[in-house]
C-alpha atoms as a printed R data frame, in Angstrom:
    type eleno elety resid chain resno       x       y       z
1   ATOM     1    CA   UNK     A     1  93.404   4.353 177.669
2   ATOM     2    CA   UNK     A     2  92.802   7.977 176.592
3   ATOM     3    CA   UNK     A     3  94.487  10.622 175.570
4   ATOM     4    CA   UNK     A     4  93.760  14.148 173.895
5   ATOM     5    CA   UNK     A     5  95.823  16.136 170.673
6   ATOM     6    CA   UNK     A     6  95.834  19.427 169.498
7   ATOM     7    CA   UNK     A     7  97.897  21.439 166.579
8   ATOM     8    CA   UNK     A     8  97.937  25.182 165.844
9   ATOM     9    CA   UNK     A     9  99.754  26.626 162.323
10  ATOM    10    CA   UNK     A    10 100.683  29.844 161.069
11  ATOM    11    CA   UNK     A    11 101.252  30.147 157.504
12  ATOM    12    CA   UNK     A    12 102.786  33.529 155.719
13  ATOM    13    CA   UNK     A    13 103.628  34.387 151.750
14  ATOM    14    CA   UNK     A    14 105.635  36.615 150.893
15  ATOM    15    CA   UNK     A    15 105.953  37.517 146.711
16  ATOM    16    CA   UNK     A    16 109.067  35.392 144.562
17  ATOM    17    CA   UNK     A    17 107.889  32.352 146.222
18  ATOM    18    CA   UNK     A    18 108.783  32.864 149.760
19  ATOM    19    CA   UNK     A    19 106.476  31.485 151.992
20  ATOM    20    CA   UNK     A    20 106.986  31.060 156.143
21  ATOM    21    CA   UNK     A    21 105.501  29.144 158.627
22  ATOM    22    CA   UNK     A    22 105.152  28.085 162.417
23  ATOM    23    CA   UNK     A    23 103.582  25.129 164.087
24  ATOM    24    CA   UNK     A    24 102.739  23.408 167.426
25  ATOM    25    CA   UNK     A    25 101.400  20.345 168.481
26  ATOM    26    CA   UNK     A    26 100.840  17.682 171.086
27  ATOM    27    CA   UNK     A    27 100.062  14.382 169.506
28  ATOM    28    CA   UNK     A    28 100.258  11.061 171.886
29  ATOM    29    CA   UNK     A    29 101.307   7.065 170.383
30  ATOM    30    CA   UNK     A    30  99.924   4.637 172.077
31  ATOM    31    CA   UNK     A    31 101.624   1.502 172.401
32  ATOM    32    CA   UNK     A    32 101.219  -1.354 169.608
33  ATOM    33    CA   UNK     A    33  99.715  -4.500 170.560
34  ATOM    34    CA   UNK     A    34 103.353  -5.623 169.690
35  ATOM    35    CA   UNK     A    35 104.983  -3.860 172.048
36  ATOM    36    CA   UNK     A    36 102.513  -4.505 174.451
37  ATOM    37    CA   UNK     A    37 102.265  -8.114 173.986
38  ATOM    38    CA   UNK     A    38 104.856  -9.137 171.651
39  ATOM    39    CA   UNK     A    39 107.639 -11.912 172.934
40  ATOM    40    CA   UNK     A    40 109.316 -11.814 169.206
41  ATOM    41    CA   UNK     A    41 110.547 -16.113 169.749
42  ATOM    42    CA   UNK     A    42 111.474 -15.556 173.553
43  ATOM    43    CA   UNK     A    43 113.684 -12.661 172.949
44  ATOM    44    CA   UNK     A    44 110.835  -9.746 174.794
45  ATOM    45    CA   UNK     A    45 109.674 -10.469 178.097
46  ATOM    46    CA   UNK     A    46 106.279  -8.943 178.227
47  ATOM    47    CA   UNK     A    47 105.385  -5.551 179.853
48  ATOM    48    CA   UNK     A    48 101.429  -5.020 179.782
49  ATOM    49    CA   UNK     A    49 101.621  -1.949 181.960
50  ATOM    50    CA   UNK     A    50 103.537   0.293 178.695
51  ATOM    51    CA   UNK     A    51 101.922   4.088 179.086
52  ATOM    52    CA   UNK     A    52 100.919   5.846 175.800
53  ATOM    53    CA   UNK     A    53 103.857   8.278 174.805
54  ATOM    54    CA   UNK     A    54 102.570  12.350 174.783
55  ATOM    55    CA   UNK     A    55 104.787  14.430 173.098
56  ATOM    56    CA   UNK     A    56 104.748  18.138 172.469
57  ATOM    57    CA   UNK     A    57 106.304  19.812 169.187
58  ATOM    58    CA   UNK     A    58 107.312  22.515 167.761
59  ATOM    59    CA   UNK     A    59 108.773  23.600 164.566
60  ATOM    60    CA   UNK     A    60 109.581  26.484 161.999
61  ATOM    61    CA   UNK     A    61 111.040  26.881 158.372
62  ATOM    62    CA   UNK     A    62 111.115  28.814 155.342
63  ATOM    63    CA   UNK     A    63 110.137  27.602 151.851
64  ATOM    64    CA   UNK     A    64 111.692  29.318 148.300
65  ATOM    65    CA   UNK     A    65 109.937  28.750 145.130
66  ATOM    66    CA   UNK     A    66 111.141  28.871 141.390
67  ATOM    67    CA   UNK     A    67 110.333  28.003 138.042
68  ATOM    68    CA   UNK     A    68 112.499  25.185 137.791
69  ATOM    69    CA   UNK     A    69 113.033  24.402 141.663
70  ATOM    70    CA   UNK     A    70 112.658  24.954 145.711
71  ATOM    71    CA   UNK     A    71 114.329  24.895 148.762
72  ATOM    72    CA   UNK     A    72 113.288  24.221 152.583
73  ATOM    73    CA   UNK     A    73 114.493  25.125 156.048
74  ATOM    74    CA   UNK     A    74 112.969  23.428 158.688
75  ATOM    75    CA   UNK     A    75 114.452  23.945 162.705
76  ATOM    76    CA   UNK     A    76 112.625  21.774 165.354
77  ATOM    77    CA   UNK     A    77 112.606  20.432 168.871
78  ATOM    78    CA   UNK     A    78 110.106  17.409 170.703
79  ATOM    79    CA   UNK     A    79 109.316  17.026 174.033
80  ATOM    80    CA   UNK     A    80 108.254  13.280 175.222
81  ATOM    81    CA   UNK     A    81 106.842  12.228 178.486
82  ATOM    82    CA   UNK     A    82 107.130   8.669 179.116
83  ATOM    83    CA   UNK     A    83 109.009   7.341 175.936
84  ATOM    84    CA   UNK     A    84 108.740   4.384 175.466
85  ATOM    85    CA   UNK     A    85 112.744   2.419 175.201
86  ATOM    86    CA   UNK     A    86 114.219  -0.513 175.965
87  ATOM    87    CA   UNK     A    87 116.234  -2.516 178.381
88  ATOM    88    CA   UNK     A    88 117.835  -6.014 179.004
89  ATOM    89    CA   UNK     A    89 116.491  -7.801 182.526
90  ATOM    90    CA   UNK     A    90 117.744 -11.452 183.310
91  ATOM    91    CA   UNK     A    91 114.918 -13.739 183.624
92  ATOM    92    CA   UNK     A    92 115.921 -17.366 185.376
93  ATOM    93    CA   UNK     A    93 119.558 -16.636 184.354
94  ATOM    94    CA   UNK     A    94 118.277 -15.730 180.605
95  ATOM    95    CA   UNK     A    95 118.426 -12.295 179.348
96  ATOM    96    CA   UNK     A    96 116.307 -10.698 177.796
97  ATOM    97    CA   UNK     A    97 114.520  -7.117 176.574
98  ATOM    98    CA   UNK     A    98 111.592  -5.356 177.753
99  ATOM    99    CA   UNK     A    99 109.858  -2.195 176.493
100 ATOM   100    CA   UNK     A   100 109.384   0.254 179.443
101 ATOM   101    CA   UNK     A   101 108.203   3.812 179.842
102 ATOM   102    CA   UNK     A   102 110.732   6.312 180.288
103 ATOM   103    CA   UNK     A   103 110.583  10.161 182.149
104 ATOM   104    CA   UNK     A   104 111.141  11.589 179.449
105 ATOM   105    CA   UNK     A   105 113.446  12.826 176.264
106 ATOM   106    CA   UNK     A   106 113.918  15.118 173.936
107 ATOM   107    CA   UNK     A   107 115.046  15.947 170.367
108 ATOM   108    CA   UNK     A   108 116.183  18.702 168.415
109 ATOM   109    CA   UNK     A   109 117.050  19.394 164.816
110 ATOM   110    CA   UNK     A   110 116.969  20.769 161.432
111 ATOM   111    CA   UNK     A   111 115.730  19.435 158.148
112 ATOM   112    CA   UNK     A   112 117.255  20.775 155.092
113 ATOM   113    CA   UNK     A   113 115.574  19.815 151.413
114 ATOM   114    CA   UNK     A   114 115.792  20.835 147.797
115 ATOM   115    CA   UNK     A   115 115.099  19.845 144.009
116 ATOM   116    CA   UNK     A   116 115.673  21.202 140.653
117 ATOM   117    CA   UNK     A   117 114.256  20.539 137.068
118 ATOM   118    CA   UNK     A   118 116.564  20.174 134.054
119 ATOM   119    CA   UNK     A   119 116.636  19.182 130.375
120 ATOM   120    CA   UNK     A   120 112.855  19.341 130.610
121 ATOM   121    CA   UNK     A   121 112.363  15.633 132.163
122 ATOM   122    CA   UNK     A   122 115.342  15.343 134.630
123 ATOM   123    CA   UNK     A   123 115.139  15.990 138.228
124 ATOM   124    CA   UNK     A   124 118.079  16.560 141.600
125 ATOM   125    CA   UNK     A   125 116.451  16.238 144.744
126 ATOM   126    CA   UNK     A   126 118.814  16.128 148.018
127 ATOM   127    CA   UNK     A   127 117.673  16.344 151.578
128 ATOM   128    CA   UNK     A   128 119.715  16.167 154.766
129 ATOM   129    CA   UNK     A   129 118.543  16.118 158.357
130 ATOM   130    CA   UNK     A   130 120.131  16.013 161.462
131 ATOM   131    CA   UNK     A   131 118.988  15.646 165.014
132 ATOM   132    CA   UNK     A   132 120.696  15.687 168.445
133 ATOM   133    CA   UNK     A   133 118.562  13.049 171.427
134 ATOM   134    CA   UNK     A   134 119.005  12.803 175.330
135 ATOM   135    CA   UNK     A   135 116.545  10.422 177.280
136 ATOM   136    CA   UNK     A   136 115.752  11.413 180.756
137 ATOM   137    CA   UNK     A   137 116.813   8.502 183.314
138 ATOM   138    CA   UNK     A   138 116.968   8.492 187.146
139 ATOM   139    CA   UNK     A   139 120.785   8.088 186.437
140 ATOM   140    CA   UNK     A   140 123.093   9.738 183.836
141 ATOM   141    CA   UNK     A   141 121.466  10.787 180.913
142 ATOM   142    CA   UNK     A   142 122.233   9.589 177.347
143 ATOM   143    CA   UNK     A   143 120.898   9.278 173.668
144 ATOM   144    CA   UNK     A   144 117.591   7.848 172.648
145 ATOM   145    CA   UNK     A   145 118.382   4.355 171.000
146 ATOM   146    CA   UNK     A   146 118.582   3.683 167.412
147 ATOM   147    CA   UNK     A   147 117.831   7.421 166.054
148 ATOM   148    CA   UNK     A   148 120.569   8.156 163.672
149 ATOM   149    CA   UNK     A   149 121.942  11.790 163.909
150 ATOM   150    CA   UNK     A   150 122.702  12.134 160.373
151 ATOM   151    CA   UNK     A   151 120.003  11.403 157.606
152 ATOM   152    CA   UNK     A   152 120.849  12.430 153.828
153 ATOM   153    CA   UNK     A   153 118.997  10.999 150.645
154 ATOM   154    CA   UNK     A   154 120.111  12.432 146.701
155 ATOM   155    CA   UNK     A   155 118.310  11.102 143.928
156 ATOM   156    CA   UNK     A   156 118.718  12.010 140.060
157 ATOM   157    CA   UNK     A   157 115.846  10.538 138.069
158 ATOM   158    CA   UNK     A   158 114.078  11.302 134.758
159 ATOM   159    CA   UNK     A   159 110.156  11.506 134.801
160 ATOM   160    CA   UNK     A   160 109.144  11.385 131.095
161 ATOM   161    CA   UNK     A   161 105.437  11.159 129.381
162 ATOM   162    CA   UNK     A   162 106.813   7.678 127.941
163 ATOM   163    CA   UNK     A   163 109.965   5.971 127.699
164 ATOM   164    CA   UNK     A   164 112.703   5.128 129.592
165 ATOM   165    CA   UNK     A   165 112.844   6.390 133.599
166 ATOM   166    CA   UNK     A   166 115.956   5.484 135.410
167 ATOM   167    CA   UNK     A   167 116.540   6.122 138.646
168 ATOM   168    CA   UNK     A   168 119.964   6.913 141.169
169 ATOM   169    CA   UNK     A   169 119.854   7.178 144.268
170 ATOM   170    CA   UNK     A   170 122.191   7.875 147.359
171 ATOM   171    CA   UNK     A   171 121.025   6.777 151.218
172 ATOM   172    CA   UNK     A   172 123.578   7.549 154.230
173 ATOM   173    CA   UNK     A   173 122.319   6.623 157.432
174 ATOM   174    CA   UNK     A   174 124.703   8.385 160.263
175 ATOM   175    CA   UNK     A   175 125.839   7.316 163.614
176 ATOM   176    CA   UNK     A   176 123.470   5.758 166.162
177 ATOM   177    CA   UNK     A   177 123.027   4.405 169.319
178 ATOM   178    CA   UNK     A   178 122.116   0.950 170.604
179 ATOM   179    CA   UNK     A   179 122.117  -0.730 174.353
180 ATOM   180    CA   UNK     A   180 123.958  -4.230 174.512
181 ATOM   181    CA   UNK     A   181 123.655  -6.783 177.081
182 ATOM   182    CA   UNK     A   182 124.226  -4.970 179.938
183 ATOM   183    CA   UNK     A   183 122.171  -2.149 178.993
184 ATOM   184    CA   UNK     A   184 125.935   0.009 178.095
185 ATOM   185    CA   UNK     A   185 125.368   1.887 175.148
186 ATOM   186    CA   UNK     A   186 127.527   0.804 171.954
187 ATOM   187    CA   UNK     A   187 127.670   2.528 168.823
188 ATOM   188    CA   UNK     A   188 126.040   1.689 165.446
189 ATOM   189    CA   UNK     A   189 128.072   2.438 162.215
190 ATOM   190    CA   UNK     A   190 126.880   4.631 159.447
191 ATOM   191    CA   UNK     A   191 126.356   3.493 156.442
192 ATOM   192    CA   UNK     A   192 126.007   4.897 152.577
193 ATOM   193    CA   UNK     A   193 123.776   2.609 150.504
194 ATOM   194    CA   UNK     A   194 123.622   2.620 146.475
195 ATOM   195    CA   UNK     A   195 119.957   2.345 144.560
196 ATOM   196    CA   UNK     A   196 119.195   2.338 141.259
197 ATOM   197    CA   UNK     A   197 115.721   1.719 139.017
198 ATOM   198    CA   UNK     A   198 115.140   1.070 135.112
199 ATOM   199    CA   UNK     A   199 111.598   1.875 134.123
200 ATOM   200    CA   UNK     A   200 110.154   1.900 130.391
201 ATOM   201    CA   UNK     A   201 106.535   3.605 130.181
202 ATOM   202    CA   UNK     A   202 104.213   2.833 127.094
203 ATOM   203    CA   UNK     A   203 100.987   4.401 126.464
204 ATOM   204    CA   UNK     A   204  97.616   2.487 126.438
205 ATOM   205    CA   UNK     A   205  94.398   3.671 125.785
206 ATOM   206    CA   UNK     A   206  93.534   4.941 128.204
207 ATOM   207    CA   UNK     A   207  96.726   5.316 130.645
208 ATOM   208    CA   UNK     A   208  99.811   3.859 130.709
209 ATOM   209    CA   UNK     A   209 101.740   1.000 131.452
210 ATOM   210    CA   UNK     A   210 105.265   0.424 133.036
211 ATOM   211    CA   UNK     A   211 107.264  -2.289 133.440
212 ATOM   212    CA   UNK     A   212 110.435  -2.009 135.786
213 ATOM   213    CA   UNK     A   213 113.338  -3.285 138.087
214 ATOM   214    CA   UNK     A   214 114.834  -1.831 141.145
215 ATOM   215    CA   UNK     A   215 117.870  -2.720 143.145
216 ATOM   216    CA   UNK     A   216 118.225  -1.654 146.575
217 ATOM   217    CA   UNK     A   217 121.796  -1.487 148.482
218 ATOM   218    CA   UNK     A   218 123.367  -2.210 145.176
219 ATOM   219    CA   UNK     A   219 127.161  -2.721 147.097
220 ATOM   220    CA   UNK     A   220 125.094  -5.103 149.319
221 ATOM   221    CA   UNK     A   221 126.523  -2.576 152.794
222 ATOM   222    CA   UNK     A   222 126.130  -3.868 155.893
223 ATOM   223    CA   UNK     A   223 123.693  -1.762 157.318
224 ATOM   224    CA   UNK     A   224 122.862  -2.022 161.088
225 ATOM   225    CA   UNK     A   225 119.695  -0.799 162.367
226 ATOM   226    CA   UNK     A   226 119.916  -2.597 165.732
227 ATOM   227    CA   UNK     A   227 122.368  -3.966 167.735
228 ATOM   228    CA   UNK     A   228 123.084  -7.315 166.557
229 ATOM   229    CA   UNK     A   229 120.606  -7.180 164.123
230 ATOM   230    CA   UNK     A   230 121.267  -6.014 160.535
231 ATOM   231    CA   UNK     A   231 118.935  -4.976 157.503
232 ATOM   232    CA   UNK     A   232 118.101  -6.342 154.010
233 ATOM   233    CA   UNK     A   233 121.141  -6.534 151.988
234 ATOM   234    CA   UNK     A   234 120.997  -6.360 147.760
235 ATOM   235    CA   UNK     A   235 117.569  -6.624 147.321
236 ATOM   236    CA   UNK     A   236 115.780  -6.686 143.522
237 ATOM   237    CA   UNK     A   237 111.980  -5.997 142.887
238 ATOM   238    CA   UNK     A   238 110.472  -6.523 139.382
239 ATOM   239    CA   UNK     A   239 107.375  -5.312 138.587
240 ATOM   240    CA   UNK     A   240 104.624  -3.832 136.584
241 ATOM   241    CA   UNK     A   241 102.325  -0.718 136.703
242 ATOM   242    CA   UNK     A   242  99.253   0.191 135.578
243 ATOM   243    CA   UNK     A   243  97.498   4.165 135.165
244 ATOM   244    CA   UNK     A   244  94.199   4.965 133.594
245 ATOM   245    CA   UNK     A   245  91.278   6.781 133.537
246 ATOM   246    CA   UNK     A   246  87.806   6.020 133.926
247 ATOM   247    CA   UNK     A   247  85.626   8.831 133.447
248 ATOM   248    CA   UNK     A   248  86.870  11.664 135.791
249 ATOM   249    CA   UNK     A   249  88.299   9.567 137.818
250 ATOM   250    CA   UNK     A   250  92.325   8.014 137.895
251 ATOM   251    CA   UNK     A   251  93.423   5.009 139.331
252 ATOM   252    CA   UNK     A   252  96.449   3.341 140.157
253 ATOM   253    CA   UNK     A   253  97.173  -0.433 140.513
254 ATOM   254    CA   UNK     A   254  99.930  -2.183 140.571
255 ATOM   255    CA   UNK     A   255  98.774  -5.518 138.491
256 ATOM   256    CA   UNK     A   256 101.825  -7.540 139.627
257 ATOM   257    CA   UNK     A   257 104.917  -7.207 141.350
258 ATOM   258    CA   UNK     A   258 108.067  -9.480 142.432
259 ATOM   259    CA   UNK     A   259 110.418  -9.179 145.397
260 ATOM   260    CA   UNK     A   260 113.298 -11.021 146.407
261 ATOM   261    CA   UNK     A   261 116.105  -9.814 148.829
262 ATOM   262    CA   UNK     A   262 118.849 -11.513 150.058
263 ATOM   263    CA   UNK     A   263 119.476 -11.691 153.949
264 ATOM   264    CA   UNK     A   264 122.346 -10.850 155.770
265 ATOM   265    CA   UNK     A   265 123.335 -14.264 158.494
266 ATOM   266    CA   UNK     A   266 122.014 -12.897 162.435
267 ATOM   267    CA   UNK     A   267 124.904 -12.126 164.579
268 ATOM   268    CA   UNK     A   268 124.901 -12.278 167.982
269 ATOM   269    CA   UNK     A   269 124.623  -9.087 170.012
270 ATOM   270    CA   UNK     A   270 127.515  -9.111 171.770
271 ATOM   271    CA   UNK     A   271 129.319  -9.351 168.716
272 ATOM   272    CA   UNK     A   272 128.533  -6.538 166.871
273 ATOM   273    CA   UNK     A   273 129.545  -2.990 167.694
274 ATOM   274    CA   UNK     A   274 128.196  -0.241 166.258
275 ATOM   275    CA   UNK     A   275 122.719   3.186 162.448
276 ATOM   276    CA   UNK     A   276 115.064   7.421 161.351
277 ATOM   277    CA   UNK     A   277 114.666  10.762 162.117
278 ATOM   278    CA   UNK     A   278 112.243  12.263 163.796
């Protein structure tokens, strides 16, 4: 396989920290070796004849700039030849999906983002994006598969030299789109997720050192990425982290970390009914 790129940009300041921009691009994703060859335990039948995706974008925004925080605009729309989906076949009276290539789709949306400083070592940071899909088929159109329309993140956190950094943060995931079955589309629910993370920082020598503990989906939601398939629930990750300096040079390592999540029993996916961007 090959397959060419290109990207042009146009940058413009203005004064007060205004600044502009426009960009376009054709960038082309070829196909894993998963997707390509990937049965995932008997549930994929194989499709070795997957075409690369090309896609052509294009996108605009503003950026504002202040002493103690900034704001961005971003409008943008993607054209895909041969996206690469899914679909259910029936193999020997089995079903089961395949990848396949697509004529085409196409998104549009807009990106909005923003932070601001306070009390010297405290920081708001929100950003919300939204996006409206429609894959081309031979028959009736419909939405692209598992792209949420709504996106939103807002996280409070305090970034001190040393001491204690903790951590709030706010994840919705909006309304999506998943095929069932019998290839019917059947919608995924949204879903607001709770995280939080305790750090403590201490100086060394030459760096520091921190020591912390993050839990993810605090209210252990049922979130639902795929159809009959749902993500991590309450998940908590210990760990410790390591700066310093070595001559002009800084380095980060994390000398050890833990994990541990707790998973959510499979459902089948006729069962379940009814949740990234861009």
């Amino acid at each position: 396989m090959s397959a060419w790129s290109l990207g042009v940009g146009l940058r413009r300041s203005w004064p007060k920290g205004v600044e502009g921009f426009l960009a376009a691009s054709r960038k082309v994703r070829f196909p894993t070796m998963r997707e390509l060859f990937g049965e995932a335990l008997g549930r994929f039948l194989v499709n070795p004849g997957l075409r690369p995706e090309s896609v052509w974008l294009a996108e605009a925004g503003l950026r504002f700039f202040t002493s103690q925080g900034y704001a961005e605009v971003v409008g943008y729309v993607n054209r895909t030849f041969d996206t690469i989906d899914q679909r259910t076949v029936v193999v020997n009276g089995e079903r089961k999906r395949q990848r396949i290539n697509l004529e085409g789709s196409r998104v549009y949306g807009m990106e909005v983002r923003g932070g601001w400083a306070f009390l010297r070592s405290w920081t708001l940071e929100g950003h919300v994006a939204g996006l409206r899909s429609r894959a081309f088929l031979l028959g009736p159109d419909r939405p692209l598969v598992e792209k949420p329309e709504w996106l939103a993140t807002l996280t409070l956190r305090r970034l001190p030299g040393l001491g204690l950094a903790p951590l709030v943060q706010l994840h919705y995931r909006g309304r999506a789109w998943a095929l069932d079955e019998a290839n019917r589309l059947q919608e995924l629910p949204d879903a607001l997720l709770l995280h939080v993370r305790l750090a403590y920082r201490l100086p060394l020598a030459s760096g520091q050192v921190e020591g912390f503990v993050r839990i993810n989906n605090v209210t252990d939601t049922a979130v639902w990425p795929q159809l009959g398939l749902p993500g991590p629930g309450r998940e908590l990750r210990l760990g410790v982290q390591l700066w310093f300096r070595l001559r002009r040079f800084r380095a980060r390592f994390l000398s050890a970390a833990y994990g541990d999540s707790v998973p959510r029993r499979r459902v089948r996916s006729g069962a379940a009914r009814r949740s990234a961007l861009r």
